[in-house]
mmCIF file of C-alpha atoms in Angstrom:
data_model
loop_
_atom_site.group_PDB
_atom_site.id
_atom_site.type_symbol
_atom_site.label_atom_id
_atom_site.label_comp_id
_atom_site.label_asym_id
_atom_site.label_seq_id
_atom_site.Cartn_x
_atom_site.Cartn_y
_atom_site.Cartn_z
ATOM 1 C CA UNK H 135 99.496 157.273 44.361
ATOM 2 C CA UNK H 136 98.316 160.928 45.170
ATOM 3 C CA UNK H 137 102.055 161.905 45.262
ATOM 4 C CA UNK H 138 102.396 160.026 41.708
ATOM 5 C CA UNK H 139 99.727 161.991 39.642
ATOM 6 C CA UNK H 140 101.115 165.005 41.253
ATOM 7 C CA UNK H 141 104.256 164.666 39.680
ATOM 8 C CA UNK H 142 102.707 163.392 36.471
ATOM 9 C CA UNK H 143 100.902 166.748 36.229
ATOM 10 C CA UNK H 144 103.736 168.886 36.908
ATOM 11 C CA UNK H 145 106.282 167.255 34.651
ATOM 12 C CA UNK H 146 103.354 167.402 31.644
ATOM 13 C CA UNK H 147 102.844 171.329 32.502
ATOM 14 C CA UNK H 148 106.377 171.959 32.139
ATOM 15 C CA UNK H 149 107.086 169.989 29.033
ATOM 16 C CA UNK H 150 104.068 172.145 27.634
ATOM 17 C CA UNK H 151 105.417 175.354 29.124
ATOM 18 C CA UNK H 152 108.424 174.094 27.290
ATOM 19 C CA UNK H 153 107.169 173.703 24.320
ATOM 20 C CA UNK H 154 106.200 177.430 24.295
ATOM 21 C CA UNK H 155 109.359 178.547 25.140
ATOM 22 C CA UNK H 156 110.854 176.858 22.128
ATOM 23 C CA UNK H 157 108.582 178.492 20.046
ATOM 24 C CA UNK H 158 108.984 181.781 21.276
ATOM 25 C CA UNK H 159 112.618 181.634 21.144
ATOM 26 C CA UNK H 160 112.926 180.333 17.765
ATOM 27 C CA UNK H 161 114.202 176.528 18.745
ATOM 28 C CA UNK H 162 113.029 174.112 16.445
ATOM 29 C CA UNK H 163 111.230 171.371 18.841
ATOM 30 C CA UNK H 164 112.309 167.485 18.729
ATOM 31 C CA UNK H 165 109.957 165.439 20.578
ATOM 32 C CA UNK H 166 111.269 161.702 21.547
ATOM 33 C CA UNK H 167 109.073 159.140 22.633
ATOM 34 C CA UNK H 168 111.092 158.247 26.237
ATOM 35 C CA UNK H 169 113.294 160.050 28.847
ATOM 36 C CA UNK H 170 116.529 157.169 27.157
ATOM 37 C CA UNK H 171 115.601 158.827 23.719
ATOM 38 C CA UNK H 172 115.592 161.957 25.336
ATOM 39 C CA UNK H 173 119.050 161.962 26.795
ATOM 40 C CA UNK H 174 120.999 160.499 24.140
ATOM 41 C CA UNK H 175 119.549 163.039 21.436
ATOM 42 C CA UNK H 176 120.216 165.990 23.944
ATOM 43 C CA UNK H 177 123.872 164.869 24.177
ATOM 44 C CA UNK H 178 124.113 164.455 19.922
ATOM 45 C CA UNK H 179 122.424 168.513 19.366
ATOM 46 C CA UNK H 180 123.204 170.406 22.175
ATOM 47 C CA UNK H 181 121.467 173.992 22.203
ATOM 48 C CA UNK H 182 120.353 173.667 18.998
ATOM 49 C CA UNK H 183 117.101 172.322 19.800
ATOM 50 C CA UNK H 184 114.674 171.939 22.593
ATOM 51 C CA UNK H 185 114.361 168.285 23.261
ATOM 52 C CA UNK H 186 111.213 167.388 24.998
ATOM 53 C CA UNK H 187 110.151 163.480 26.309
ATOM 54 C CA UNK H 188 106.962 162.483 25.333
ATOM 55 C CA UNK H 189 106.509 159.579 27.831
ATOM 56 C CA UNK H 190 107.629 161.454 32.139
ATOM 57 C CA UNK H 191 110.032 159.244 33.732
ATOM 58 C CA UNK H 192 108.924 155.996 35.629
ATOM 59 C CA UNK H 193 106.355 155.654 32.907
ATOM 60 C CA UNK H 194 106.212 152.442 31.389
ATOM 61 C CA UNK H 195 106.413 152.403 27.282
ATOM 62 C CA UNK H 196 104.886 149.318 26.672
ATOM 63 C CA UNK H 197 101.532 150.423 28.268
ATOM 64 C CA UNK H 198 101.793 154.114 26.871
ATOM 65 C CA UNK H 199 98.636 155.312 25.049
ATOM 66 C CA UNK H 200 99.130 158.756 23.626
ATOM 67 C CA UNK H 201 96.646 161.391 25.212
ATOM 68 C CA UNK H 202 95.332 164.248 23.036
ATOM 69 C CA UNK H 203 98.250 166.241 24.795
ATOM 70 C CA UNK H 204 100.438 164.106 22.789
ATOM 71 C CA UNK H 205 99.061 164.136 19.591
ATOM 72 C CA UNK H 206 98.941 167.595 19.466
ATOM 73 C CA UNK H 207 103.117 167.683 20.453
ATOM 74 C CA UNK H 208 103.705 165.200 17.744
ATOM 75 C CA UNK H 209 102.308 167.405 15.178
ATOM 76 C CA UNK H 210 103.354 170.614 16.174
ATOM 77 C CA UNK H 211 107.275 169.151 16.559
ATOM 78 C CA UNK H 212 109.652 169.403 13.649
ATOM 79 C CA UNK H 213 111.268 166.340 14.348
ATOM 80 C CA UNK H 214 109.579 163.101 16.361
ATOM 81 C CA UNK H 215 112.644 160.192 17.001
ATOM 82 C CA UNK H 216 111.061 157.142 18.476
ATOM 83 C CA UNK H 217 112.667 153.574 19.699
ATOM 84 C CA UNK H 218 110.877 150.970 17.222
ATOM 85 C CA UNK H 219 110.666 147.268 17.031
ATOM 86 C CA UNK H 220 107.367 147.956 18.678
ATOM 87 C CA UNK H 221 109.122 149.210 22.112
ATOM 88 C CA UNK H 222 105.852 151.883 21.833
ATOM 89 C CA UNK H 223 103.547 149.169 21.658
ATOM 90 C CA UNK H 224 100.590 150.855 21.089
ATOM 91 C CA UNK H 225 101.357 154.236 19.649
ATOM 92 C CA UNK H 226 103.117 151.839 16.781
ATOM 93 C CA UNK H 227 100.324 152.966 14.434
ATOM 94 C CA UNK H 228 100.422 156.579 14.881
ATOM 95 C CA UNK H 229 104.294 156.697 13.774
ATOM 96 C CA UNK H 230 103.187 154.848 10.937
ATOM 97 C CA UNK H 231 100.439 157.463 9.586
ATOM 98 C CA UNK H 232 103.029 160.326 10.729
ATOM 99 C CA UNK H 233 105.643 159.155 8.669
ATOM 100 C CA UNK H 234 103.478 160.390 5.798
ATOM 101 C CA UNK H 235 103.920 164.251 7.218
ATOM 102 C CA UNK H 236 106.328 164.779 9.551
ATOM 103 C CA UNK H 237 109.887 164.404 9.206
ATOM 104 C CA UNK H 238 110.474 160.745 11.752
ATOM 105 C CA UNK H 239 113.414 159.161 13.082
ATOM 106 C CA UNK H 240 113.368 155.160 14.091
ATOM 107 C CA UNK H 241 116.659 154.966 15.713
ATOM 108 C CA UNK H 242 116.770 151.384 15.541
ATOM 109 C CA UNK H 243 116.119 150.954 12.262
ATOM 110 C CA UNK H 244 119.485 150.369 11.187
ATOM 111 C CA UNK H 245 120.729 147.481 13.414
ATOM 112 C CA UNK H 246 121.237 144.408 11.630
ATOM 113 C CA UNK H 247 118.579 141.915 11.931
ATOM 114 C CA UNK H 248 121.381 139.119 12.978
ATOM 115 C CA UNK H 249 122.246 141.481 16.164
ATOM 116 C CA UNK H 250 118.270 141.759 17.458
ATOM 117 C CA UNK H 251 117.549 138.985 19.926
ATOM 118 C CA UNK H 252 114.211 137.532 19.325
ATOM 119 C CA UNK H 253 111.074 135.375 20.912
ATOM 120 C CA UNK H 254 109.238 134.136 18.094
ATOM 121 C CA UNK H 255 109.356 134.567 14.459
ATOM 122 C CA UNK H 256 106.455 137.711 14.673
ATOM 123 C CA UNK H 257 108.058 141.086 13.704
ATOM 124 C CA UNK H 258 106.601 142.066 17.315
ATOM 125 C CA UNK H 259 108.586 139.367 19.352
ATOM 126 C CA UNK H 260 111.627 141.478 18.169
ATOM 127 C CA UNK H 261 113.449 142.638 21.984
ATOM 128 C CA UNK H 262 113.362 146.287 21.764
ATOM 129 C CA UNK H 263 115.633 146.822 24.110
ATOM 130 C CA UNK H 264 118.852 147.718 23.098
ATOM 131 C CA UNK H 265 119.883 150.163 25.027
ATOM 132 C CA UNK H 266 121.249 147.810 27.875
ATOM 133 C CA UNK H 267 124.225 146.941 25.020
ATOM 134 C CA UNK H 268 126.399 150.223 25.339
ATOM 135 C CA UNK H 269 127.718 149.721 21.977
ATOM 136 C CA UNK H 270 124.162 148.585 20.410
ATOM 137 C CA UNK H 271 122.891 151.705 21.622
ATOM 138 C CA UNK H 272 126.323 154.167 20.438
ATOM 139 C CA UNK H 273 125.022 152.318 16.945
ATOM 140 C CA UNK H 274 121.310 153.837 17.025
ATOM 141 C CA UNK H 275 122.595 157.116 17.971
ATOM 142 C CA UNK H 276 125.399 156.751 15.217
ATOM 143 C CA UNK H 277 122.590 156.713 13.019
ATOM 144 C CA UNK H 278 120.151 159.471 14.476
ATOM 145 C CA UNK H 279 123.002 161.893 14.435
ATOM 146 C CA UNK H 280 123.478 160.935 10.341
ATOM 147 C CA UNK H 281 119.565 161.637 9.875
ATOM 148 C CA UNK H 282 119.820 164.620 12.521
ATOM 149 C CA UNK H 283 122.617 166.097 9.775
ATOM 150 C CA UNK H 284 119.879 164.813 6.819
ATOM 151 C CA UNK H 285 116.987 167.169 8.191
ATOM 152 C CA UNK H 286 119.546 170.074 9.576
ATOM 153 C CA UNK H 287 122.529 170.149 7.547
ATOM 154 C CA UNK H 288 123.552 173.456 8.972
ATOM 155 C CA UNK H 289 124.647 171.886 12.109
ATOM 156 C CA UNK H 290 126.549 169.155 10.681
ATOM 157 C CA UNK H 291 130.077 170.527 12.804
ATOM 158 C CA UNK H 292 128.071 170.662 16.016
ATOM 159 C CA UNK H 293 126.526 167.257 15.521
ATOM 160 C CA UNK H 294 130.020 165.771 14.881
ATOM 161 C CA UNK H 295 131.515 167.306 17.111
ATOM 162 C CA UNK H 296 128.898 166.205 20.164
ATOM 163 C CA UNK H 297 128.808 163.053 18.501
ATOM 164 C CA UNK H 298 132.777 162.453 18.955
ATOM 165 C CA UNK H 299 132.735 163.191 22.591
ATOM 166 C CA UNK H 300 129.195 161.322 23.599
ATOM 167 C CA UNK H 301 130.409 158.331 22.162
ATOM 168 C CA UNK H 302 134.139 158.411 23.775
ATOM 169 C CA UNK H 303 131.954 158.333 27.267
ATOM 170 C CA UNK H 304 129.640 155.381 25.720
ATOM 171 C CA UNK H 305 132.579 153.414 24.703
ATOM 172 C CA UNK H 306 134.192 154.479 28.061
ATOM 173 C CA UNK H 307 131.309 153.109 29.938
ATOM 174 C CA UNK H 308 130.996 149.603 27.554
ATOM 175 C CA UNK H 309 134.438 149.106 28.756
ATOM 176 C CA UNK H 310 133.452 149.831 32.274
ATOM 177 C CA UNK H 311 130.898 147.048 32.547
ATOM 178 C CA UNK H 312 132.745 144.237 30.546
ATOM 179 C CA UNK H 313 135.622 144.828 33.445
ATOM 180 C CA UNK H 314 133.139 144.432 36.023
ATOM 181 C CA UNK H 315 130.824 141.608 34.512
ATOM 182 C CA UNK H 316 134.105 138.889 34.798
ATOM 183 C CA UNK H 317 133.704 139.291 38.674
ATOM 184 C CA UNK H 318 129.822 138.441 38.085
ATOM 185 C CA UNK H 319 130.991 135.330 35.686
ATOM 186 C CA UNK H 320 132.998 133.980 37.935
ATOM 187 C CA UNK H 321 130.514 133.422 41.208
ATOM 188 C CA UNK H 322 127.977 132.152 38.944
ATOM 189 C CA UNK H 323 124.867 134.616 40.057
ATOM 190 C CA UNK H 324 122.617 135.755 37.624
ATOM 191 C CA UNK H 325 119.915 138.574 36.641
ATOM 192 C CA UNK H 326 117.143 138.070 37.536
ATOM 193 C CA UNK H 327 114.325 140.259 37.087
ATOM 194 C CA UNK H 328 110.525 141.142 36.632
ATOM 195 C CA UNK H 329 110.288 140.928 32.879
ATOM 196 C CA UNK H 330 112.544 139.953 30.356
ATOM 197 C CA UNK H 331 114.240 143.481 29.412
ATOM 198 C CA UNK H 332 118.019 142.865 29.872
ATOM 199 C CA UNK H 333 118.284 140.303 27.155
ATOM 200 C CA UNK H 334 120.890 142.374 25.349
ATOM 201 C CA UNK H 335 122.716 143.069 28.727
ATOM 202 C CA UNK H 336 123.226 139.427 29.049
ATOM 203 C CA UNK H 337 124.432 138.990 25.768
ATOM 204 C CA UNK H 338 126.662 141.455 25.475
ATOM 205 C CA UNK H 339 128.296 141.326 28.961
ATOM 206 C CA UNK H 340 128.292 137.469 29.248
ATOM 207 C CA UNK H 341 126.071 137.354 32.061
ATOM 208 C CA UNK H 342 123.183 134.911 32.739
ATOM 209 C CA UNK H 343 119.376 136.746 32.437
ATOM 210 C CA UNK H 344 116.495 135.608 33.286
ATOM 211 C CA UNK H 345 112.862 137.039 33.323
ATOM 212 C CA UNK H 346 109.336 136.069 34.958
ATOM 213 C CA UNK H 347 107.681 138.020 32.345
ATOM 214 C CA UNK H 348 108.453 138.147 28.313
ATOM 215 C CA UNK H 349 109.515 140.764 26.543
ATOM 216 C CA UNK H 350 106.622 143.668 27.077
ATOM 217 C CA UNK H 351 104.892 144.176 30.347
ATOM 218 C CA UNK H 352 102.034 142.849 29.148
ATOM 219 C CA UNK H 353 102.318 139.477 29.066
ATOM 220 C CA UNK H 354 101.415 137.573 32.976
ATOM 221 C CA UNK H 355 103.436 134.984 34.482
ATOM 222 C CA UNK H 356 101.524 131.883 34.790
ATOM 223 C CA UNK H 357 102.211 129.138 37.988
ATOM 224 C CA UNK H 358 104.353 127.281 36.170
ATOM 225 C CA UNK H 359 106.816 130.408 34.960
ATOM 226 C CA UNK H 360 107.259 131.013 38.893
ATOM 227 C CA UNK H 361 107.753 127.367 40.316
ATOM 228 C CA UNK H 362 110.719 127.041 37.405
ATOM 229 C CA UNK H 363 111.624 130.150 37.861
ATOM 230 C CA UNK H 364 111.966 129.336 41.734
ATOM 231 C CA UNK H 365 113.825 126.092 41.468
ATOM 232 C CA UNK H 366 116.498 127.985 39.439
ATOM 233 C CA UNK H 367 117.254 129.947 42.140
ATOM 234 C CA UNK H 368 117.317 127.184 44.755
ATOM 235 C CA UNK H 369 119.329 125.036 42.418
ATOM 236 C CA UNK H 370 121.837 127.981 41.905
ATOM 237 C CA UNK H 371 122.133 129.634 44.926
ATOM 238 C CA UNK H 372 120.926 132.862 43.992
ATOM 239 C CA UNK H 373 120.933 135.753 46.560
ATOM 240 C CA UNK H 374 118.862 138.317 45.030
ATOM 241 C CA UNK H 375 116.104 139.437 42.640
ATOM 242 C CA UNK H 376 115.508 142.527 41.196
ATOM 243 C CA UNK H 377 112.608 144.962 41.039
ATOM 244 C CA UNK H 378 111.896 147.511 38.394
ATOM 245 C CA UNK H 379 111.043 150.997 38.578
ATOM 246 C CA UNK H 380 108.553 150.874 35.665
ATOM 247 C CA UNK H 381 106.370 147.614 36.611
ATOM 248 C CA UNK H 382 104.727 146.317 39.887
ATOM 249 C CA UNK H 383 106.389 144.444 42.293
ATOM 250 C CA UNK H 384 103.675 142.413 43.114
ATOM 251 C CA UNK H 385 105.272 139.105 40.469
ATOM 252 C CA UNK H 386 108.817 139.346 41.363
ATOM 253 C CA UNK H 387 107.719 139.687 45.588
ATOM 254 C CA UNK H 388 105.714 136.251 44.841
ATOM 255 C CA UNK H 389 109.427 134.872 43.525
ATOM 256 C CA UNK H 390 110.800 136.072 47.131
ATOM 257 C CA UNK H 391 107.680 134.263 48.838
ATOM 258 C CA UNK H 392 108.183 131.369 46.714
ATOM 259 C CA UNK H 393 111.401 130.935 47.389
ATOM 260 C CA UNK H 394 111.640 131.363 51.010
ATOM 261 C CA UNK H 395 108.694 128.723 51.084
ATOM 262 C CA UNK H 396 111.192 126.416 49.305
ATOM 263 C CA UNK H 397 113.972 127.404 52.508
ATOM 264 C CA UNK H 398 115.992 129.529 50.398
ATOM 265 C CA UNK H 399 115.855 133.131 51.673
ATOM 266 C CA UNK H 400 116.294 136.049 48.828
ATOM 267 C CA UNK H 401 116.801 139.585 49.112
ATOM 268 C CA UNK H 402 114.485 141.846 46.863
ATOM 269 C CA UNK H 403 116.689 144.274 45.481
ATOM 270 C CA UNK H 404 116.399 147.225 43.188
ATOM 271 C CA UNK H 405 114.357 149.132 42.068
ATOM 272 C CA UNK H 406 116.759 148.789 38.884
ATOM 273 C CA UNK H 407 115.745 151.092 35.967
ATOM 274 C CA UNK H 408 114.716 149.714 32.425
ATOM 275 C CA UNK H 409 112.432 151.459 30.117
ATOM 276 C CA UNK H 410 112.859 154.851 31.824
ATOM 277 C CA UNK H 411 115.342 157.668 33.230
ATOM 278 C CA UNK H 412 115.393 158.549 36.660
ATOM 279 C CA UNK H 413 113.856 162.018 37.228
ATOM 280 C CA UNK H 414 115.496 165.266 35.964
ATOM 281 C CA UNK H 415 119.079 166.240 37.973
ATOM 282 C CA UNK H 416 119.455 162.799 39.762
ATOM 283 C CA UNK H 417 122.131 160.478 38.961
ATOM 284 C CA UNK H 418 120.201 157.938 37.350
ATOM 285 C CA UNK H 419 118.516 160.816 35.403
ATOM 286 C CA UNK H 420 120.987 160.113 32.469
ATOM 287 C CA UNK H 421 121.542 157.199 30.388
ATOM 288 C CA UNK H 422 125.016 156.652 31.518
ATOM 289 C CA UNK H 423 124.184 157.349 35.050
ATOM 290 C CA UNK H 424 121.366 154.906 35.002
ATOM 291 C CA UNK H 425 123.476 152.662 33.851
ATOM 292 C CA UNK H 426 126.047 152.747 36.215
ATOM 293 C CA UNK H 427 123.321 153.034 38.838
ATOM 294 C CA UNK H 428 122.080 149.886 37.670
ATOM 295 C CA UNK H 429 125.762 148.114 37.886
ATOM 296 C CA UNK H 430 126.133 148.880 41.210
ATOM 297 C CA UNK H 431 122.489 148.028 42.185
ATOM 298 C CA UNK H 432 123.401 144.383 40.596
ATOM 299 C CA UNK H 433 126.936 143.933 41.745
ATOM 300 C CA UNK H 434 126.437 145.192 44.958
ATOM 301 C CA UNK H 435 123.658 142.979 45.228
ATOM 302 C CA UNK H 436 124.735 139.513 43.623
ATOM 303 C CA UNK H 437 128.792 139.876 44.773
ATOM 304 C CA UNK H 438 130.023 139.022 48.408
#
């Protein structure tokens, strides 16, 4: 825990000392809400702009409650891009009052409503996460490169040209993971993980999900979520369950109890990563390397 808050600090001292930089070299400053949003708009601008994450990696968005430290970055940044359909949970509020002064981004604001997978009929039970469908996510930064162009028309060539060869590796890497999830279809295994986040993943790769918790990390499995939830594994033969790097084990490791209670031994595997990057210059420290670390977390996992 020590260890924890001691990188905490240091990555929030350098993302300030960063912020100073920018200013002193003349670099106008784009602050994104989460280390995902971070990458993929540092991929669409380049060198144009000093791209700062609001939320450190291995923080957990749905919990996020903005500090004074953050407040003051949102309203000294010339452009704030954030997720949307309520991925920031509780900073939700403060985009809304910014979008009266600052110039915002909502990079999912232009998926159609028939492509979001939903819990309920409440705007909030809207699954924010898109990113774990490749080409969902090449759409939402289709779209944040158009506004990027909007607010900075001057590097319209530069945008494009970025644009063209970030999305070339995202459809690369859609491809990538359709090949692979056939071998996953075929020995019937399924996803199974701590909360409910790879909804989209499932859809869009034809592999069975399933989640002890809903949608946001805030919701708590109740007795009956984990008894069904263990009887599907029994029932299916399922060899392992997955961690995640932003939420406690503690729910999924009462899955592995449950089920070796029930005779059925599971491996716990993961940590797989969800609503953040890796840290800085590790290979799960990009979108497309998480990604692919993720893939070969499952398969490796799930596959004889």
């Amino acid at each position: 825990m020590i260890r924890f808050y001691s990188i905490l600090i240091c990555v929030l001292l350098l993302s300030s000392c960063k912020f100073r930089e920018s200013e002193e070299n003349g670099l106008p400053v784009i602050v994104t809400t989460t280390s995902i949003l971070a990458d993929g708009i540092k991929n669409l601008v380049g060198k144009n702009a000093q791209v700062i994450a609001l939320m450190p990696a291995g923080v957990d968005p749905h919990l996020y409650k903005a500090s004074v430290r953050d407040l003051d970055l949102l309203q000294d940044a010339d452009l704030v891009i954030y997720h949307g359909l309520y991925l920031e949970g509780k900073m939700t509020e403060i985009f809304e009052k910014l979008a009266f002064s600052k110039n915002l981004i909502n990079v999912s604001e232009k998926v159609p409503d028939e492509l979001l997978i939903r819990s309920g009929p409440e705007a909030h039970s809207v699954d924010p996460h898109i990113w774990f469908d490749v080409s969902l996510w090449k759409m939402a930064m289709q779209f944040a490169s158009e506004e990027i162009i909007v607010w900075k028309p001057e590097w319209k060539s530069t945008i494009e040209s970025n644009s063209k060869q970030y999305f070339q590796e995202l459809d690369q890497l859609h491809q990538e993971v359709i090949d692979k999830a056939q071998l996953l279809n075929q020995s019937q295994q399924a996803l199974i993980t701590a909360h409910d986040a790879f909804a989209y993943f499932g859809k869009a790769y034809s592999i069975e999900v399933k989640g002890l918790q809903g949608l946001s990390t805030l919701s708590e499995p109740g007795l009956r979520d984990l008894t069904g939830l263990v009887q599907f594994i029994v029932d299916r033969n399922i060899k392992a369950v997955f961690a995640e790097q932003t939420i406690s084990p503690k729910a999924i490791k009462a899955v592995v109890a449950g089920c070796e209670n029930a005779g059925h031994p599971i491996q716990l595997a993961g940590p797989l990563y969800t609503d953040s990057l890796d840290g800085p210059e590790t290979p799960a420290g990009t979108y497309i390397g998480m990604f692919r670390s993720n893939i070969e977390t499952i398969f490796k996992s799930l596959l004889p």
